[in-house]
Each structure stands twice: as structure tokens, then as C-alpha cells.
CSV table of C-alpha atoms in Angstrom, one decimal:
chain,number,residue,atom,x,y,z
A,1,MET,CA,-93.5,-304.3,114.3
A,2,ARG,CA,-92.4,-308.0,113.4
A,3,LYS,CA,-96.3,-308.7,112.9
A,4,ILE,CA,-96.4,-305.8,110.4
A,5,TYR,CA,-93.3,-307.0,108.5
A,6,TYR,CA,-94.7,-310.6,108.4
A,7,LEU,CA,-97.9,-309.4,106.8
A,8,LEU,CA,-96.0,-307.3,104.3
A,9,LEU,CA,-94.1,-310.4,103.3
A,10,VAL,CA,-97.4,-312.3,102.8
A,11,PHE,CA,-98.8,-309.5,100.7
A,12,MET,CA,-95.8,-309.4,98.4
A,13,SER,CA,-95.6,-313.0,97.9
A,14,LEU,CA,-99.6,-312.9,96.8
A,15,PHE,CA,-98.9,-310.1,94.5
A,16,ILE,CA,-96.0,-311.8,92.8
A,17,THR,CA,-98.0,-314.9,92.4
A,18,ALA,CA,-101.0,-313.1,91.0
A,19,CYS,CA,-98.6,-311.4,88.4
A,20,GLU,CA,-97.3,-314.8,87.3
A,21,ASP,CA,-98.2,-315.5,83.6
A,22,VAL,CA,-97.3,-318.0,81.0
A,23,VAL,CA,-96.1,-316.4,77.7
A,24,ASP,CA,-95.7,-318.4,74.5
A,25,LEU,CA,-93.2,-316.9,72.2
A,26,ASP,CA,-94.1,-316.5,68.7
A,27,ILE,CA,-91.1,-317.9,67.1
A,28,PRO,CA,-90.9,-317.8,63.3
A,29,THR,CA,-90.6,-321.2,61.6
A,30,SER,CA,-89.0,-322.0,58.4
A,31,PRO,CA,-90.0,-324.8,55.8
A,32,PRO,CA,-88.6,-328.3,57.2
A,33,ARG,CA,-85.4,-329.3,56.1
A,34,LEU,CA,-83.8,-332.8,55.5
A,35,VAL,CA,-81.6,-333.8,58.4
A,36,VAL,CA,-79.2,-336.8,57.6
A,37,ASP,CA,-77.7,-338.9,60.6
A,38,ALA,CA,-75.2,-341.0,58.3
A,39,SER,CA,-72.5,-342.4,60.6
A,40,ILE,CA,-70.9,-345.3,59.2
A,41,ASN,CA,-69.0,-346.9,62.0
A,42,TRP,CA,-66.6,-350.1,61.5
A,43,ILE,CA,-65.9,-351.3,64.9
A,44,LYS,CA,-62.7,-353.4,65.3
A,45,GLY,CA,-63.3,-357.1,65.5
A,46,TYR,CA,-66.5,-356.8,63.4
A,47,THR,CA,-67.3,-357.0,59.9
A,48,GLY,CA,-68.9,-353.8,59.5
A,49,GLN,CA,-71.4,-354.9,57.1
A,50,HIS,CA,-74.5,-353.8,59.1
A,51,GLN,CA,-75.0,-350.1,58.7
A,52,THR,CA,-77.9,-347.8,59.3
A,53,ILE,CA,-78.6,-344.4,58.0
A,54,ARG,CA,-81.6,-342.2,59.6
A,55,LEU,CA,-83.4,-339.4,57.8
A,56,THR,CA,-85.5,-336.9,59.6
A,57,THR,CA,-86.7,-333.3,59.1
A,58,THR,CA,-86.5,-330.1,61.3
A,59,THR,CA,-89.4,-329.3,63.0
A,60,GLY,CA,-91.1,-326.3,65.3
A,61,PHE,CA,-89.5,-325.1,68.6
A,62,TYR,CA,-92.4,-326.3,70.6
A,63,ASP,CA,-92.7,-329.7,68.8
A,64,THR,CA,-92.1,-332.9,70.7
A,65,VAL,CA,-92.0,-335.4,67.9
A,66,ILE,CA,-89.4,-335.5,65.1
A,67,PRO,CA,-90.8,-336.3,61.8
A,68,THR,CA,-89.1,-339.2,60.0
A,69,VAL,CA,-88.6,-339.3,56.2
A,70,MET,CA,-89.9,-342.2,54.2
A,71,GLY,CA,-89.8,-343.1,50.6
A,72,ALA,CA,-86.2,-341.9,50.1
A,73,LYS,CA,-83.7,-343.8,47.8
A,74,VAL,CA,-80.6,-344.1,49.7
A,75,TYR,CA,-77.3,-345.7,48.6
A,76,VAL,CA,-73.4,-345.4,48.8
A,77,LYS,CA,-70.8,-346.0,46.1
A,78,ASN,CA,-67.1,-346.4,46.8
A,79,SER,CA,-64.2,-345.5,44.5
A,80,ASN,CA,-64.8,-348.6,42.2
A,81,ASN,CA,-68.4,-347.5,41.8
A,82,ASP,CA,-69.6,-350.7,43.9
A,83,VAL,CA,-73.0,-349.8,45.0
A,84,TYR,CA,-74.4,-350.3,48.6
A,85,ASN,CA,-78.1,-350.0,48.9
A,86,PHE,CA,-79.7,-348.7,52.1
A,87,THR,CA,-83.3,-350.1,52.1
A,88,GLU,CA,-85.9,-348.5,54.1
A,89,SER,CA,-86.9,-350.5,57.3
A,90,ASP,CA,-90.4,-351.8,57.4
A,91,ASN,CA,-90.4,-351.7,61.2
A,92,ILE,CA,-92.9,-349.4,62.4
A,93,GLN,CA,-90.7,-348.8,65.4
A,94,LYS,CA,-87.9,-347.8,63.0
A,95,THR,CA,-89.5,-345.5,60.5
A,96,GLY,CA,-86.8,-343.2,58.9
A,97,GLN,CA,-84.2,-345.8,59.1
A,98,TYR,CA,-82.4,-347.1,56.0
A,99,ILE,CA,-80.5,-350.4,56.3
A,100,CYS,CA,-77.5,-352.0,54.4
A,101,ASP,CA,-76.5,-355.6,55.4
A,102,ASN,CA,-73.6,-356.0,52.9
A,103,PHE,CA,-71.4,-352.8,53.5
A,104,LEU,CA,-67.8,-353.3,52.7
A,105,PRO,CA,-65.6,-351.0,54.8
A,106,VAL,CA,-62.0,-350.4,53.7
A,107,ILE,CA,-59.6,-348.2,55.5
A,108,ASN,CA,-58.8,-344.9,53.3
A,109,GLU,CA,-61.4,-345.9,50.9
A,110,THR,CA,-63.5,-343.0,49.5
A,111,TYR,CA,-67.3,-343.3,49.6
A,112,THR,CA,-70.0,-341.1,48.2
A,113,LEU,CA,-73.6,-340.9,49.9
A,114,TYR,CA,-76.5,-340.6,47.5
A,115,ILE,CA,-80.1,-339.6,48.7
A,116,GLU,CA,-82.9,-339.0,46.2
A,117,LEU,CA,-86.0,-337.6,47.7
A,118,ASN,CA,-88.9,-335.6,46.4
A,119,GLY,CA,-87.2,-334.9,43.0
A,120,GLU,CA,-83.9,-333.9,44.6
A,121,THR,CA,-80.5,-335.6,44.8
A,122,TYR,CA,-78.2,-335.0,47.9
A,123,THR,CA,-74.7,-336.1,47.8
A,124,ALA,CA,-71.6,-336.2,50.1
A,125,THR,CA,-68.2,-337.7,49.8
A,126,GLU,CA,-65.9,-338.8,52.9
A,127,THR,CA,-62.9,-341.2,53.6
A,128,LEU,CA,-62.8,-344.1,56.0
A,129,ILE,CA,-60.4,-343.0,58.8
A,130,SER,CA,-58.5,-345.5,60.7
A,131,VAL,CA,-58.3,-345.6,64.8
A,132,PRO,CA,-55.9,-347.0,67.3
A,133,GLN,CA,-57.0,-349.6,69.7
A,134,LEU,CA,-57.9,-348.6,73.1
A,135,GLU,CA,-55.6,-350.6,75.4
A,136,GLU,CA,-56.4,-349.8,79.2
A,137,VAL,CA,-58.4,-347.6,81.6
A,138,VAL,CA,-57.0,-345.9,84.5
A,139,GLN,CA,-59.5,-344.5,87.4
A,140,THR,CA,-58.2,-341.9,89.6
A,141,ALA,CA,-59.7,-339.8,92.3
A,142,GLU,CA,-59.1,-336.4,90.7
A,143,GLY,CA,-61.4,-333.5,90.0
A,144,PHE,CA,-62.7,-330.3,91.6
A,145,ASN,CA,-64.6,-331.9,94.4
A,146,ASP,CA,-63.9,-334.7,96.7
A,147,ASP,CA,-66.5,-337.2,95.0
A,148,ASP,CA,-65.0,-336.5,91.6
A,149,THR,CA,-63.7,-339.5,89.6
A,150,THR,CA,-61.3,-339.3,86.4
A,151,LEU,CA,-61.2,-341.8,83.9
A,152,ARG,CA,-58.5,-342.0,81.3
A,153,ALA,CA,-58.5,-344.4,78.3
A,154,TYR,CA,-55.1,-345.1,76.9
A,155,PHE,CA,-54.1,-345.7,73.2
A,156,GLN,CA,-51.0,-345.2,71.0
A,157,ASP,CA,-51.2,-342.5,68.7
A,158,PRO,CA,-49.4,-343.2,65.3
A,159,PRO,CA,-46.3,-341.1,64.7
A,160,ASN,CA,-45.4,-338.7,61.9
A,161,GLU,CA,-49.3,-338.0,60.9
A,162,GLU,CA,-52.1,-335.7,62.0
A,163,ASN,CA,-54.8,-337.6,63.7
A,164,TYR,CA,-58.3,-336.4,64.8
A,165,TYR,CA,-60.5,-338.4,67.2
A,166,MET,CA,-63.8,-338.6,68.8
A,167,HIS,CA,-64.5,-340.4,72.1
A,168,SER,CA,-67.7,-341.7,73.4
A,169,PHE,CA,-67.9,-342.6,77.0
A,170,VAL,CA,-71.3,-344.6,77.3
A,171,ARG,CA,-72.8,-345.3,80.6
A,172,LEU,CA,-75.3,-348.2,80.3
A,173,ASP,CA,-78.8,-346.7,80.7
A,174,ARG,CA,-77.6,-343.3,81.2
A,175,GLY,CA,-76.6,-342.3,77.6
A,176,SER,CA,-73.1,-341.0,76.4
A,177,ASN,CA,-70.7,-338.3,76.7
A,178,ASP,CA,-68.9,-337.2,73.3
A,179,ALA,CA,-66.0,-335.1,72.7
A,180,ILE,CA,-63.3,-334.4,70.0
A,181,PHE,CA,-59.7,-333.9,70.0
A,182,ASP,CA,-56.5,-334.0,68.0
A,183,ASP,CA,-53.0,-335.2,68.4
A,184,GLU,CA,-51.0,-331.9,68.0
A,185,PHE,CA,-49.3,-332.2,71.2
A,186,VAL,CA,-49.1,-335.8,71.5
A,187,ASN,CA,-48.2,-337.0,68.3
A,188,GLY,CA,-46.7,-340.5,68.5
A,189,ASN,CA,-47.2,-340.9,72.1
A,190,TYR,CA,-48.8,-343.3,74.1
A,191,THR,CA,-51.7,-340.9,75.2
A,192,TYR,CA,-55.3,-341.0,76.7
A,193,THR,CA,-58.9,-339.6,76.1
A,194,ILE,CA,-60.2,-338.3,79.5
A,195,ARG,CA,-63.4,-337.9,81.1
A,196,LEU,CA,-64.2,-336.4,84.7
A,197,TYR,CA,-67.5,-337.7,86.6
A,198,ASP,CA,-69.0,-336.8,89.9
A,199,ASP,CA,-71.7,-339.3,90.1
A,200,LEU,CA,-69.9,-342.7,89.3
A,201,GLN,CA,-71.2,-345.9,91.2
A,202,GLN,CA,-69.0,-348.5,92.1
A,203,ASN,CA,-69.4,-351.6,89.8
A,204,GLU,CA,-71.1,-349.4,87.4
A,205,GLU,CA,-70.4,-350.8,83.7
A,206,MET,CA,-69.3,-348.6,80.8
A,207,ILE,CA,-68.1,-348.9,77.4
A,208,ILE,CA,-65.6,-346.3,75.9
A,209,TYR,CA,-65.7,-345.9,72.0
A,210,LEU,CA,-62.6,-344.2,70.2
A,211,TYR,CA,-63.5,-343.1,66.5
A,212,GLY,CA,-61.0,-341.8,63.9
A,213,ILE,CA,-62.3,-338.9,62.1
A,214,SER,CA,-61.6,-336.5,59.3
A,215,PRO,CA,-60.3,-332.9,59.8
A,216,ARG,CA,-63.4,-331.6,58.2
A,217,TYR,CA,-65.5,-333.4,60.5
A,218,TYR,CA,-63.5,-332.3,63.4
A,219,ASP,CA,-64.3,-328.8,62.5
A,220,TYR,CA,-67.9,-329.4,61.9
A,221,MET,CA,-68.2,-330.9,65.4
A,222,SER,CA,-66.2,-328.1,67.0
A,223,LYS,CA,-68.7,-325.8,65.6
A,224,LEU,CA,-71.6,-327.9,66.5
A,225,LEU,CA,-70.7,-328.6,70.0
A,226,SER,CA,-70.0,-324.9,70.8
A,227,LEU,CA,-73.7,-324.4,70.3
A,228,ILE,CA,-75.0,-326.9,72.4
A,229,PRO,CA,-75.2,-327.1,76.2
A,230,PRO,CA,-72.5,-329.7,77.6
A,231,ASP,CA,-75.0,-332.0,79.1
A,232,THR,CA,-77.4,-332.5,76.2
A,233,PRO,CA,-77.9,-336.0,76.0
A,234,ASN,CA,-77.7,-336.4,72.3
A,235,PRO,CA,-76.2,-333.3,70.7
A,236,PHE,CA,-76.7,-335.1,67.0
A,237,GLN,CA,-80.6,-335.2,67.2
A,238,THR,CA,-81.3,-331.7,66.3
A,239,PRO,CA,-78.5,-329.9,64.7
A,240,PRO,CA,-78.7,-325.9,64.8
A,241,ILE,CA,-79.5,-324.7,61.5
A,242,SER,CA,-76.6,-322.5,61.4
A,243,VAL,CA,-74.1,-325.3,61.4
A,244,ARG,CA,-73.8,-327.0,57.8
A,245,GLY,CA,-72.3,-330.4,57.2
A,246,ASN,CA,-70.9,-331.9,53.9
A,247,ILE,CA,-74.1,-332.8,52.3
A,248,VAL,CA,-75.1,-330.9,49.4
A,249,ASN,CA,-78.3,-330.7,47.5
A,250,GLN,CA,-77.1,-331.2,44.0
A,251,THR,CA,-80.7,-330.0,42.4
A,252,ASN,CA,-81.6,-327.1,44.7
A,253,PRO,CA,-78.5,-325.9,46.6
A,254,ASP,CA,-80.7,-323.4,48.5
A,255,ASN,CA,-82.7,-326.2,50.1
A,256,TYR,CA,-79.8,-327.6,51.8
A,257,PRO,CA,-79.9,-330.4,54.3
A,258,LEU,CA,-78.4,-330.7,57.7
A,259,GLY,CA,-76.4,-333.4,59.3
A,260,TYR,CA,-73.1,-335.2,58.0
A,261,PHE,CA,-71.9,-338.3,56.2
A,262,ARG,CA,-69.0,-339.6,58.4
A,263,LEU,CA,-66.9,-342.7,58.0
A,264,SER,CA,-64.9,-344.1,61.0
A,265,GLU,CA,-63.0,-347.1,62.3
A,266,ALA,CA,-63.9,-347.4,66.0
A,267,SER,CA,-62.1,-349.3,68.9
A,268,PHE,CA,-63.7,-349.9,72.2
A,269,ILE,CA,-62.8,-351.1,75.7
A,270,GLU,CA,-65.4,-352.2,78.4
A,271,TYR,CA,-64.8,-350.9,82.0
A,272,THR,CA,-66.4,-351.6,85.4
A,273,VAL,CA,-66.0,-348.8,87.9
A,274,GLN,CA,-63.7,-349.4,91.0
């Protein structure tokens, strides 16, 4: 009886293997859209003069290479109509990147992005948002499992105003973990942003960033992050087509772009895991 049972298992495994097949789904594709990665970050302690905007396009589901955009005219104006030109990089390793080396960041200043490409003009307007300084990191052995570690990065939230934040816990050579939050329940308090890990190594070096963001960008990221698996290394690389940012095609509104024009002051703190 045991021999018959064993032969039956072997026969079933062969049958299942023989029925295995690779199916390529015929996923409909749409014309490529412009994707704009325009995050202007002014890190405390730095001039903020060097800024980069990256232009790519959407691509097919099975494509592994993201097409970059060349030949665009990219510039930013402030409320005084001062113009900051972003020049296309001539480095073959940085195609699709447009660089400015004389940008002047001013807290609460309003800036407008202009992109001219293939006879169409794209624009977006945002304000440079301030952020508190990160002051300390506290590590505790908290979590769902015995090996979990919790890191809290503390800062003083400004009183009597609504503030929206984005954090980025950067592990060197391992990418970053980003999240957004607001100060609804901690307004004016000495508070923290938090991250839980189950694989931190002693003496591992990290950098934690805190960005000030606008309410509109907070809403945009809330929608974007809800559609992306939590362990995705770079949630900004290929935005879902259903999530539209603040960039508008002034020439042909139906040919709308993806991405967002954001300006943030940023603070950071370096930390070595204990």
C-alpha cells in the first residue's frame, strides 16, 4: 500500500510539471507620457544652488529600461520673475537630467516650473516649505518580534500651524524607506518620526532626512503610496497612471504628464546603529 501511495505521488508531480506553461499576458499599452521628477531640496547647512530635474517617459509593462527625455527646455521662475535655467547634462550616464548650479532657495517663496518639449509647454507652481532640525535618534528593542529594532528621530514641531512632513531613512547601499505624516496630534510638541526594522546590523551607518512638504503634496503622496507595495525600493520611479500631480500641460491638457514639482527644506541626522 505504501509503494502504491509513493507511485501515485510521483505520477501526480510529473503531471503537474508537464502542465506547467508560461503565459505572457497581452497587456494593452497607451502612448508614452512625460514623467517629471522635480524635487527641489534645500538641505540645512548647504546653499541649495545645485539642483537636478529628471525627465523620463512611461513605458510598457514588460520593458526593463526607462526611456529618458532629451532636448527639452527646462527652467524655474520665482515670484520676482528671476529665471533659473536647468541645462541638459552632457554626461552619457546622466541622460534625461537637467541641472542648475545657481538656484536660489528662499523659504515661503513661490516658484513655477516650465518644461517645453515637442511644441508643448508644461507648468507647475509650488512654495518652498520649511522644516525643523532633527536633533537626536533614540534606538529601542521594540517591535513585533524579538529581533526588531525601532528608531525614533526627534524634532521640535512649530506651534500654532499645520505642518506636513516626509521622512527618508537611508541605509547606505540598501536604499531608503520613505513615509509622510502630519502634526495633527502633536502640534507644537517635541515629537519624532519612527521606523521599525527587523534586520539592522550593529555599527550600520544611516542618514535620516526630514522634509517639509505642502498639504497638496501630502495628498498626492498619500494616493501614490497607497498603490505601491511597502517594500518597493523607489516608489517615485514609475508612478501609477491614475495618480496625477501638480504639473499641467498648458498646450494639450489631454496629454497630461505624471510626477510632481516639489520644493522642500530638509534637515538630516547621521546615526550609527548600536
